[in-house]
Short mmCIF file of C-alpha atoms and ligand atoms in Angstrom, two decimals:
data_model
loop_
_atom_site.label_atom_id
_atom_site.label_comp_id
_atom_site.label_asym_id
_atom_site.label_seq_id
_atom_site.Cartn_x
_atom_site.Cartn_y
_atom_site.Cartn_z
CA MET A 748 6.62 -22.38 19.65
CA GLY A 749 4.86 -23.41 22.49
CA PRO A 750 1.14 -23.72 22.48
CA ALA A 751 0.30 -19.80 23.23
CA HIS A 752 1.43 -19.81 19.79
CA VAL A 753 -0.46 -22.58 17.71
CA LEU A 754 -3.91 -20.45 17.61
CA THR A 755 -7.00 -23.37 17.36
CA ASP A 756 -9.51 -22.09 19.24
CA ALA A 757 -12.07 -20.70 16.70
CA ASP A 758 -12.15 -17.07 18.34
CA LEU A 759 -8.67 -16.91 18.66
CA ARG A 760 -8.35 -17.01 15.19
CA ALA A 761 -10.74 -15.29 14.08
CA PRO A 762 -9.48 -11.66 14.12
CA PHE A 763 -6.20 -13.25 11.43
CA GLU A 764 -8.77 -14.86 9.54
CA SER A 765 -10.90 -11.56 8.01
CA ASP A 766 -9.25 -9.26 6.62
CA TRP A 767 -9.76 -5.12 7.37
CA THR A 768 -12.42 -4.37 4.27
CA ARG A 769 -14.60 -7.57 5.56
CA ARG A 770 -14.52 -8.68 1.93
CA PHE A 771 -12.12 -11.31 1.88
CA GLY A 772 -11.12 -14.03 4.52
CA GLY A 773 -11.89 -17.82 4.82
CA PRO A 774 -11.00 -20.16 8.01
CA CYS A 775 -7.33 -21.79 8.60
CA SER A 776 -6.90 -25.25 10.64
CA MET A 777 -4.60 -23.38 13.02
CA VAL A 778 -2.54 -19.57 13.66
CA VAL A 779 1.40 -20.45 14.21
CA ARG A 780 3.25 -17.30 15.58
CA PRO A 781 6.68 -17.90 15.16
CA ALA A 782 9.40 -15.33 16.98
CA SER A 783 12.46 -16.64 15.03
CA THR A 784 13.57 -17.55 11.60
CA ARG A 785 14.71 -21.03 12.75
CA GLU A 786 10.85 -20.79 13.85
CA VAL A 787 9.80 -19.95 10.39
CA ALA A 788 12.03 -22.21 8.79
CA SER A 789 10.89 -25.24 11.11
CA VAL A 790 6.74 -24.20 10.40
CA LEU A 791 7.81 -23.91 6.73
CA GLY A 792 9.44 -27.20 6.46
CA ALA A 793 6.81 -28.83 8.05
CA CYS A 794 3.65 -27.77 6.12
CA THR A 795 5.47 -28.38 3.03
CA ALA A 796 6.60 -31.90 4.09
CA ARG A 797 2.77 -32.69 4.79
CA GLU A 798 1.74 -30.90 1.28
CA THR A 799 -0.65 -28.25 4.09
CA PRO A 800 -0.61 -24.77 1.83
CA VAL A 801 0.71 -21.79 4.42
CA VAL A 802 -1.01 -17.92 4.26
CA VAL A 803 1.58 -15.55 5.41
CA GLN A 804 -0.05 -12.82 7.23
CA GLY A 805 2.06 -9.17 8.86
CA GLY A 806 -0.26 -6.58 10.62
CA ASN A 807 -3.37 -7.66 8.23
CA THR A 808 -3.83 -4.06 7.19
CA GLY A 809 -3.41 -5.57 3.37
CA LEU A 810 -6.75 -4.77 0.80
CA VAL A 811 -6.60 -7.40 -1.52
CA GLY A 812 -6.79 -10.71 0.25
CA GLY A 813 -3.40 -11.64 -0.09
CA GLY A 814 -2.66 -11.97 3.60
CA VAL A 815 -5.83 -14.33 4.06
CA PRO A 816 -7.40 -17.80 3.85
CA PRO A 817 -9.15 -17.79 1.01
CA ALA A 818 -13.29 -18.53 1.14
CA ALA A 819 -13.64 -22.02 2.50
CA THR A 820 -13.00 -24.58 0.03
CA ASP A 821 -13.03 -28.49 0.27
CA GLY A 822 -9.16 -28.54 -0.19
CA THR A 823 -6.58 -28.24 2.86
CA ALA A 824 -7.18 -25.35 5.21
CA PRO A 825 -4.08 -23.64 5.29
CA VAL A 826 -1.92 -22.71 8.25
CA LEU A 827 -1.79 -18.64 8.78
CA LEU A 828 1.88 -17.75 9.85
CA SER A 829 1.49 -14.09 10.74
CA THR A 830 5.55 -12.72 11.31
CA VAL A 831 4.21 -10.21 14.93
CA ARG A 832 6.30 -11.72 16.41
CA LEU A 833 9.45 -11.27 14.48
CA ASP A 834 9.63 -8.15 16.16
CA HIS A 835 13.54 -7.35 17.13
CA LEU A 836 14.25 -4.13 16.07
CA GLY A 837 18.40 -3.30 15.47
CA SER A 838 19.90 -0.22 16.71
CA VAL A 839 20.49 2.51 14.13
CA ASP A 840 23.89 2.18 11.99
CA LEU A 841 24.65 5.83 11.92
CA ALA A 842 28.09 5.16 9.25
CA ALA A 843 25.44 3.85 6.62
CA SER A 844 22.40 5.25 7.74
CA GLN A 845 20.79 1.86 7.85
CA ILE A 846 18.68 -0.05 9.86
CA THR A 847 18.23 -3.73 10.42
CA VAL A 848 14.80 -4.27 11.46
CA GLY A 849 12.70 -8.27 12.38
CA ALA A 850 9.40 -8.96 9.41
CA GLY A 851 7.31 -7.95 12.50
CA VAL A 852 8.44 -4.71 13.58
CA THR A 853 5.45 -1.79 12.48
CA LEU A 854 5.90 0.92 10.25
CA ALA A 855 5.58 3.46 13.12
CA ARG A 856 8.27 1.68 15.88
CA LEU A 857 10.13 1.49 12.89
CA GLN A 858 9.97 5.16 12.18
CA GLY A 859 10.30 5.92 15.49
CA ALA A 860 13.77 4.98 16.23
CA ALA A 861 15.08 6.60 12.75
CA GLY A 862 13.48 9.76 14.28
CA GLU A 863 15.58 9.07 17.62
CA ALA A 864 18.53 8.73 15.73
CA GLY A 865 18.01 11.88 14.15
CA LEU A 866 16.84 10.31 10.71
CA SER A 867 13.75 9.18 8.71
CA PHE A 868 12.31 6.61 7.15
CA PRO A 869 11.29 7.39 3.86
CA VAL A 870 8.16 4.97 3.54
CA ASP A 871 4.54 6.74 4.96
CA LEU A 872 1.00 5.30 5.39
CA ALA A 873 -2.05 5.98 7.14
CA ALA A 874 -1.53 1.91 8.16
CA ARG A 875 1.67 2.88 9.98
CA ASP A 876 0.58 1.69 13.76
CA SER A 877 -0.65 -1.79 12.25
CA ALA A 878 1.73 -2.46 9.11
CA THR A 879 4.32 -4.42 9.00
CA VAL A 880 7.95 -4.01 7.92
CA GLY A 881 7.59 -7.23 6.15
CA GLY A 882 4.41 -7.36 4.19
CA MET A 883 5.29 -3.62 3.30
CA ILE A 884 8.18 -5.38 1.47
CA ALA A 885 5.64 -8.58 0.74
CA THR A 886 3.35 -6.39 -1.47
CA ASN A 887 5.74 -3.21 -2.23
CA ALA A 888 4.26 -1.00 -0.18
CA GLY A 889 4.22 2.82 -2.06
CA GLY A 890 1.97 4.91 0.38
CA LEU A 891 2.53 8.92 0.65
CA HIS A 892 5.76 9.84 -0.28
CA VAL A 893 6.74 7.81 -3.22
CA MET A 894 7.19 10.88 -5.18
CA ARG A 895 10.32 11.49 -3.48
CA TYR A 896 11.90 8.26 -2.28
CA GLY A 897 9.97 5.60 -4.31
CA PRO A 898 8.32 2.77 -2.68
CA MET A 899 9.27 0.05 -0.10
CA ARG A 900 11.89 -1.57 -2.87
CA ALA A 901 13.86 1.59 -3.13
CA GLN A 902 14.50 1.49 0.32
CA ILE A 903 15.73 -2.55 0.60
CA VAL A 904 19.66 -2.61 1.37
CA GLY A 905 19.38 -6.52 1.51
CA LEU A 906 16.39 -9.22 3.18
CA GLU A 907 16.16 -12.46 5.36
CA ALA A 908 13.67 -14.56 3.94
CA VAL A 909 12.84 -18.88 3.96
CA LEU A 910 11.41 -20.47 1.41
CA GLY A 911 8.78 -23.12 1.30
CA ASP A 912 10.74 -26.01 2.40
CA GLY A 913 12.79 -24.51 5.08
CA LEU A 914 16.06 -22.75 3.05
CA VAL A 915 17.20 -20.01 4.58
CA VAL A 916 18.42 -17.03 2.33
CA SER A 917 20.32 -14.35 4.21
CA ARG A 918 21.71 -10.73 2.92
CA LEU A 919 21.81 -8.64 5.55
CA SER A 920 25.82 -7.29 5.39
CA GLY A 921 24.14 -3.61 4.54
CA LEU A 922 26.44 -3.20 1.44
CA VAL A 923 25.22 -0.68 -0.89
CA LYS A 924 27.29 -1.64 -4.15
CA ASP A 925 27.16 -5.29 -4.51
CA ASN A 926 26.93 -6.51 -7.67
CA THR A 927 27.07 -10.69 -7.24
CA GLY A 928 24.76 -11.83 -9.15
CA TYR A 929 20.44 -12.33 -9.31
CA ASP A 930 19.48 -9.70 -6.60
CA LEU A 931 17.51 -12.75 -4.39
CA SER A 932 16.54 -9.83 -2.05
CA GLN A 933 14.84 -7.41 -4.97
CA LEU A 934 13.13 -10.69 -6.29
CA LEU A 935 11.27 -11.28 -2.72
CA VAL A 936 9.82 -7.76 -3.29
CA GLY A 937 6.55 -7.61 -4.46
CA SER A 938 6.59 -11.39 -3.92
CA GLU A 939 3.51 -11.00 -1.70
CA GLY A 940 4.29 -14.34 0.16
CA THR A 941 4.32 -16.17 -2.59
CA LEU A 942 8.36 -17.10 -3.09
CA ALA A 943 9.08 -16.67 0.49
CA VAL A 944 8.94 -15.66 3.79
CA ILE A 945 10.82 -12.71 4.67
CA THR A 946 12.02 -13.04 8.53
CA ALA A 947 14.53 -9.38 8.41
CA ALA A 948 14.93 -6.21 6.30
CA ARG A 949 18.05 -4.42 6.12
CA LEU A 950 16.27 -0.58 5.47
CA ARG A 951 17.75 2.66 3.83
CA LEU A 952 17.47 5.64 6.17
CA VAL A 953 17.56 9.26 5.16
CA PRO A 954 18.02 12.72 6.56
CA ALA A 955 15.17 13.85 8.67
CA HIS A 956 13.61 16.56 7.84
CA PRO A 957 11.68 19.22 10.41
CA GLU A 958 10.78 21.73 8.45
CA ARG A 959 7.16 21.02 6.95
CA VAL A 960 4.53 23.28 5.11
CA VAL A 961 1.05 22.10 4.24
CA ALA A 962 -0.91 23.30 1.54
CA LEU A 963 -4.54 22.40 0.73
CA LEU A 964 -5.38 23.77 -2.56
CA GLY A 965 -9.49 23.99 -3.66
CA LEU A 966 -9.64 23.58 -8.15
CA PRO A 967 -12.50 23.19 -10.59
CA ASP A 968 -11.36 19.53 -11.79
CA THR A 969 -8.27 16.32 -12.52
CA ALA A 970 -7.20 18.59 -14.92
CA ALA A 971 -5.65 21.96 -13.07
CA ALA A 972 -4.52 19.47 -10.00
CA VAL A 973 -2.61 18.13 -12.32
CA ALA A 974 -0.86 20.84 -13.96
CA VAL A 975 -0.40 22.61 -10.05
CA VAL A 976 1.49 19.18 -8.95
CA ASP A 977 3.61 19.18 -12.63
CA SER A 978 4.98 22.95 -12.06
CA VAL A 979 5.23 22.62 -8.20
CA ARG A 980 7.32 19.61 -9.03
CA ARG A 981 9.19 21.30 -11.17
CA ARG A 982 10.41 24.13 -8.61
CA VAL A 983 9.86 23.36 -5.69
CA GLU A 984 12.81 20.52 -4.34
CA GLY A 985 10.46 19.42 -1.16
CA LEU A 986 8.37 17.71 -3.11
CA GLN A 987 6.79 14.67 -1.05
CA ALA A 988 3.46 14.19 -1.63
CA ALA A 989 0.84 15.72 -4.15
CA GLU A 990 -2.58 14.15 -2.80
CA ILE A 991 -6.02 14.42 -4.39
CA PHE A 992 -9.47 14.17 -2.96
CA TYR A 993 -13.10 15.18 -4.51
CA HIS A 994 -16.14 16.93 -3.05
CA ASP A 995 -18.00 13.72 -2.64
CA GLY A 996 -15.26 11.73 -0.79
CA LEU A 997 -14.88 14.82 1.31
CA GLU A 998 -18.58 15.19 2.07
CA VAL A 999 -18.46 10.82 3.39
CA VAL A 1000 -15.07 12.16 5.80
CA LEU A 1001 -16.60 15.66 7.50
CA GLU A 1002 -19.85 13.58 8.00
CA HIS A 1003 -18.01 10.38 9.25
CA ALA A 1004 -15.43 12.44 11.58
CA GLY A 1005 -17.49 15.56 12.45
CA LEU A 1006 -14.85 17.77 10.97
CA ALA A 1007 -15.66 21.14 9.74
CA ALA A 1008 -15.32 21.87 6.24
CA PRO A 1009 -11.76 23.27 5.05
CA PHE A 1010 -13.41 26.47 2.80
CA GLY A 1011 -16.12 28.38 3.09
CA ARG A 1012 -17.56 26.95 -0.75
CA PRO A 1013 -17.34 23.67 -1.73
CA TRP A 1014 -14.72 23.10 -4.52
CA ALA A 1015 -15.00 20.51 -7.46
CA VAL A 1016 -11.27 19.21 -6.59
CA TYR A 1017 -8.75 19.07 -3.11
CA LEU A 1018 -5.29 18.53 -3.54
CA LEU A 1019 -2.97 18.09 -0.88
CA LEU A 1020 0.59 19.04 -1.03
CA GLU A 1021 3.46 18.74 0.96
CA CYS A 1022 7.02 19.97 0.99
CA ALA A 1023 9.66 19.02 4.14
CA GLY A 1024 13.68 20.18 3.94
CA LEU A 1025 16.13 20.65 6.40
CA THR A 1026 15.32 24.72 5.94
CA ASP A 1027 11.78 26.03 6.23
CA PRO A 1028 10.26 25.10 2.84
CA SER A 1029 7.83 27.81 2.39
CA GLY A 1030 9.23 30.50 0.37
CA PRO A 1031 9.85 28.69 -2.35
CA LEU A 1032 6.27 26.50 -2.12
CA TYR A 1033 4.90 29.93 -2.12
CA GLU A 1034 6.59 31.40 -4.44
CA ALA A 1035 5.65 28.33 -7.35
CA LEU A 1036 1.53 28.35 -5.80
CA ALA A 1037 1.83 32.53 -6.50
CA GLY A 1038 2.47 32.06 -10.47
CA LEU A 1039 -0.68 29.69 -10.81
CA ASP A 1040 -4.33 30.20 -10.75
CA VAL A 1041 -5.29 29.54 -7.17
CA SER A 1042 -7.76 31.35 -5.79
CA ASP A 1043 -7.67 33.05 -2.47
CA ASP A 1044 -10.86 31.30 -1.06
CA GLY A 1045 -9.34 27.97 -2.31
CA SER A 1046 -6.29 27.51 0.36
CA ALA A 1047 -4.86 26.27 3.67
CA VAL A 1048 -1.57 26.31 4.59
CA ALA A 1049 -0.01 24.97 7.47
CA ALA A 1050 2.93 24.77 8.92
CA ASP A 1051 2.77 23.63 12.66
CA ARG A 1052 2.06 20.42 13.63
CA ALA A 1053 -1.48 20.92 14.97
CA GLY A 1054 -2.73 22.95 11.25
CA ILE A 1055 -0.76 19.98 9.11
CA GLU A 1056 -2.26 16.91 10.83
CA ARG A 1057 -5.72 19.17 10.57
CA LEU A 1058 -5.39 19.22 6.70
CA TRP A 1059 -3.71 15.60 6.33
CA ALA A 1060 -7.11 14.57 8.17
CA TYR A 1061 -9.24 15.32 5.18
CA ARG A 1062 -7.59 13.09 3.36
CA GLU A 1063 -6.12 10.97 5.48
CA ARG A 1064 -9.94 9.57 6.85
CA HIS A 1065 -11.35 8.75 3.68
CA THR A 1066 -10.14 4.67 4.06
CA GLU A 1067 -11.78 4.70 7.13
CA ALA A 1068 -15.08 6.99 6.41
CA VAL A 1069 -15.73 4.64 2.64
CA SER A 1070 -15.83 1.36 5.30
CA ALA A 1071 -18.63 2.91 7.46
CA LEU A 1072 -20.25 3.48 4.25
CA GLY A 1073 -20.09 -0.64 3.98
CA ILE A 1074 -18.16 -3.07 2.83
CA PRO A 1075 -16.15 -1.15 -0.36
CA HIS A 1076 -14.69 -2.58 -3.55
CA LYS A 1077 -11.50 -1.19 -3.68
CA LEU A 1078 -9.01 -0.78 -6.33
CA ASP A 1079 -6.08 0.97 -6.43
CA VAL A 1080 -4.73 1.62 -10.18
CA THR A 1081 -2.39 4.10 -12.00
CA LEU A 1082 -2.62 6.11 -14.97
CA PRO A 1083 0.29 7.88 -17.51
CA GLN A 1084 -0.18 10.90 -15.34
CA ALA A 1085 -1.30 12.65 -19.02
CA ARG A 1086 -4.53 10.58 -19.24
CA LEU A 1087 -5.44 10.66 -15.44
CA ALA A 1088 -7.97 13.63 -15.76
CA GLU A 1089 -9.46 11.91 -18.71
CA PHE A 1090 -9.25 9.01 -16.39
CA GLU A 1091 -11.44 10.09 -13.89
CA THR A 1092 -14.21 11.20 -16.33
CA ALA A 1093 -14.40 7.94 -18.02
CA VAL A 1094 -14.40 6.18 -14.55
CA ARG A 1095 -17.12 7.61 -13.44
CA SER A 1096 -19.31 6.29 -16.57
CA VAL A 1097 -18.17 2.95 -15.88
CA VAL A 1098 -19.31 2.73 -12.30
CA SER A 1099 -22.35 4.62 -13.19
CA ALA A 1100 -23.32 1.74 -15.93
CA THR A 1101 -22.08 -1.51 -14.23
CA ALA A 1102 -22.95 -0.23 -10.85
CA SER A 1103 -26.06 2.45 -10.46
CA GLY A 1104 -27.07 3.21 -7.58
CA SER A 1105 -23.58 2.52 -6.04
CA ARG A 1106 -21.04 5.10 -4.04
CA LEU A 1107 -18.10 5.95 -5.78
CA VAL A 1108 -14.86 7.75 -3.87
CA LEU A 1109 -12.09 8.61 -5.32
CA PHE A 1110 -9.03 9.70 -3.99
CA GLY A 1111 -5.18 8.71 -3.82
CA HIS A 1112 -1.72 10.07 -4.88
CA VAL A 1113 -1.81 12.20 -7.92
CA GLY A 1114 2.09 12.76 -8.35
CA ASP A 1115 2.57 8.84 -8.94
CA GLY A 1116 -0.99 8.89 -11.24
CA ASN A 1117 -2.64 6.69 -9.12
CA LEU A 1118 -6.06 6.56 -7.77
CA HIS A 1119 -8.06 4.83 -5.72
CA VAL A 1120 -11.23 3.70 -6.83
CA ASN A 1121 -13.67 2.55 -4.37
CA VAL A 1122 -16.98 1.76 -5.11
CA VAL A 1123 -19.77 0.66 -2.32
CA GLY A 1124 -23.00 -0.80 -2.93
CA PRO A 1125 -22.45 -4.48 -5.15
CA PRO A 1126 -22.38 -7.12 -2.95
CA PRO A 1127 -19.04 -8.33 -2.36
CA GLU A 1128 -19.13 -11.18 -4.20
CA ASP A 1129 -20.28 -9.50 -7.19
CA GLU A 1130 -17.08 -8.53 -9.45
CA ALA A 1131 -18.60 -6.99 -12.34
CA VAL A 1132 -17.60 -3.00 -11.14
CA ASP A 1133 -13.81 -4.25 -10.50
CA GLU A 1134 -13.78 -6.06 -14.00
CA ALA A 1135 -14.92 -3.06 -15.61
CA VAL A 1136 -12.84 -0.87 -13.66
CA LEU A 1137 -9.57 -2.74 -14.21
CA ARG A 1138 -10.12 -2.90 -17.90
CA LEU A 1139 -10.66 0.32 -18.48
CA VAL A 1140 -7.35 0.82 -16.44
CA ALA A 1141 -5.68 -2.07 -19.20
CA SER A 1142 -7.72 -0.24 -22.63
CA MET A 1143 -5.72 3.31 -21.36
CA GLY A 1144 -2.15 2.05 -20.36
CA GLY A 1145 -2.26 1.92 -16.63
CA SER A 1146 -1.74 -0.48 -13.90
CA ILE A 1147 -4.26 -2.54 -12.46
CA SER A 1148 -2.26 -2.60 -9.07
CA ALA A 1149 -0.20 1.03 -8.17
CA GLU A 1150 0.80 -0.24 -4.84
CA HIS A 1151 -1.57 -2.88 -2.86
CA GLY A 1152 -1.29 -5.72 -4.57
CA ILE A 1153 -2.95 -8.30 -6.57
CA GLY A 1154 -3.42 -10.71 -4.06
CA ARG A 1155 -6.57 -12.87 -4.56
CA ALA A 1156 -8.97 -10.09 -5.14
CA LYS A 1157 -7.11 -9.60 -8.82
CA ALA A 1158 -5.09 -12.38 -9.60
CA GLY A 1159 -7.76 -13.24 -12.21
CA TRP A 1160 -6.97 -10.08 -13.92
CA LEU A 1161 -3.11 -10.18 -13.43
CA ASN A 1162 -3.24 -10.73 -17.40
CA LEU A 1163 -4.74 -7.44 -18.13
CA SER A 1164 -1.50 -5.93 -16.70
CA ARG A 1165 1.17 -8.73 -18.02
CA SER A 1166 2.04 -10.30 -20.94
CA PRO A 1167 2.02 -13.90 -21.59
CA SER A 1168 5.28 -14.25 -22.09
CA GLU A 1169 5.90 -12.22 -18.43
CA LEU A 1170 3.49 -14.84 -16.87
CA ALA A 1171 5.22 -17.53 -18.21
CA VAL A 1172 8.78 -16.23 -16.48
CA MET A 1173 6.32 -15.13 -12.87
CA ARG A 1174 4.90 -19.38 -12.88
CA ALA A 1175 8.99 -20.27 -13.72
CA VAL A 1176 9.99 -18.12 -10.70
CA LYS A 1177 7.22 -19.63 -8.86
CA GLN A 1178 7.92 -23.19 -9.86
CA ALA A 1179 11.41 -22.78 -9.03
CA LEU A 1180 10.99 -21.53 -5.66
CA ASP A 1181 8.19 -23.08 -4.28
CA PRO A 1182 7.88 -26.18 -5.92
CA ALA A 1183 5.49 -27.41 -3.36
CA GLY A 1184 3.04 -24.67 -3.74
CA SER A 1185 2.67 -24.30 -0.36
CA LEU A 1186 3.17 -20.49 0.38
CA ASN A 1187 -0.18 -18.28 -0.38
CA PRO A 1188 -1.63 -20.76 -3.25
CA GLY A 1189 -4.41 -18.54 -4.97
CA VAL A 1190 -2.57 -15.05 -4.44
CA LEU A 1191 -0.92 -13.46 -7.38
CA PHE A 1192 -1.65 -16.40 -9.70
CA ALA A 1193 -5.30 -17.08 -10.25
CA PRO A 1194 -6.22 -21.02 -11.53
CA ARG A 1195 -7.30 -19.66 -14.80
CA HIS A 1196 -6.70 -15.72 -16.05
CA ILE A 1197 -10.04 -14.01 -17.01
CA THR A 1198 -9.41 -14.17 -20.91
CA GLY A 1199 -9.53 -10.93 -22.99
C1 LIG B 2660 -4.34 5.28 1.26
O1 LIG B 2660 -3.59 6.01 -0.18
C2 LIG B 2660 -4.50 3.68 1.25
O2 LIG B 2660 -4.75 5.78 2.05
C3 LIG B 2660 -5.76 3.25 1.04
O3 LIG B 2660 -3.57 3.21 0.07
C4 LIG B 2660 -6.18 3.19 0.08
O4 LIG B 2660 -8.64 3.03 0.86
C5 LIG B 2660 -7.68 2.94 0.02
O5 LIG B 2660 -8.83 2.49 -0.96
ZN1 LIG B 2661 -2.43 4.93 -1.31
#
């Protein structure tokens, strides 16, 4: 790779050693930045032969400590393998509506390439300028359009990856129908760098939908928001995002971003709906909303680019606004749709009981039953509130990770969402693919699960 891509100097390593939340991270012995699959294979082969752990990192936009080294321990400091130089962007295959890209290509670059070909990449999220395709696959990222297109998993036609011992497995032919045994590509989706390093991906693209409309609604409570989404989902074909946020979170965003409030009066709950199509989707959206109890002083609609961006800012700027309050405890959970409103009330009391005096900011993808629970106040290492919220989620039939992954942050509680037999099978897969245990140790599997 050459000395320019093996970083040992502490200052050069520093940006790779701490995550976006500032809650997770630790030292590595060096950062290596391979630019080809062959280079990835030699790095992994060399590290495994020397029993050196490897931490894999994409754009470092993860929120669960899965792409940064663990806090300093007495063990061997890991090598950090950054995939950002695996940035080859193939040309769009129009006949197949597919594209092959390197793992280090950012989401924004991929979206740009798809757009130039008159197509679109179905996954979108706020960290688009830095998040890389490889990291998004490794975490099965979700984002804003899951309700229409599914998460990252649903966009994968095939992958190329390197195992811990340097073996390259490749499935980039682009065949949509291919029933020839185990789907190794899908096995790696969501494996959080614990089974292999993803080096390239063959992805599906969808038709671009130039006609967009966004509505922001003020509503009395979560149950009303869930009811509007259920109704619009059944009536409007192009509904692709349904996002929720709350009065207290909006106040934080307005203050942080210097934005004006969306309506003349505050509402308890805000629901943002986005529809897109080849033809103007606003007619069906208006019709669907006309039949619902939506008040004039709690609704705004935009169909032009600037107006759409203005409405989205209230939702998209939550993450940075919360981060400006302090180091947040971030939990990313899904509930059965029918219990989302009940959960919202319950989580507020659980957080005030376990972390009194803290700030709780809730927002998320209501169309997927996915709420982001952000708590600012408890020190980063105090996990009491994390545990209480995750136990509440499990007791209500939810999942402890909707889209960010388990990482290091939630590894100790994986047994709240996975049965002993599932965990045994997952450990057997890990043992088979990474017998030396060199890939992302401590991510996904904790040395010991918190019981109960
Ligand atoms: C989002 O939906 C991201 O904006 C980040 O998943 C969520 O900051 C968070 O907790
Ligand atoms: Zn999200």
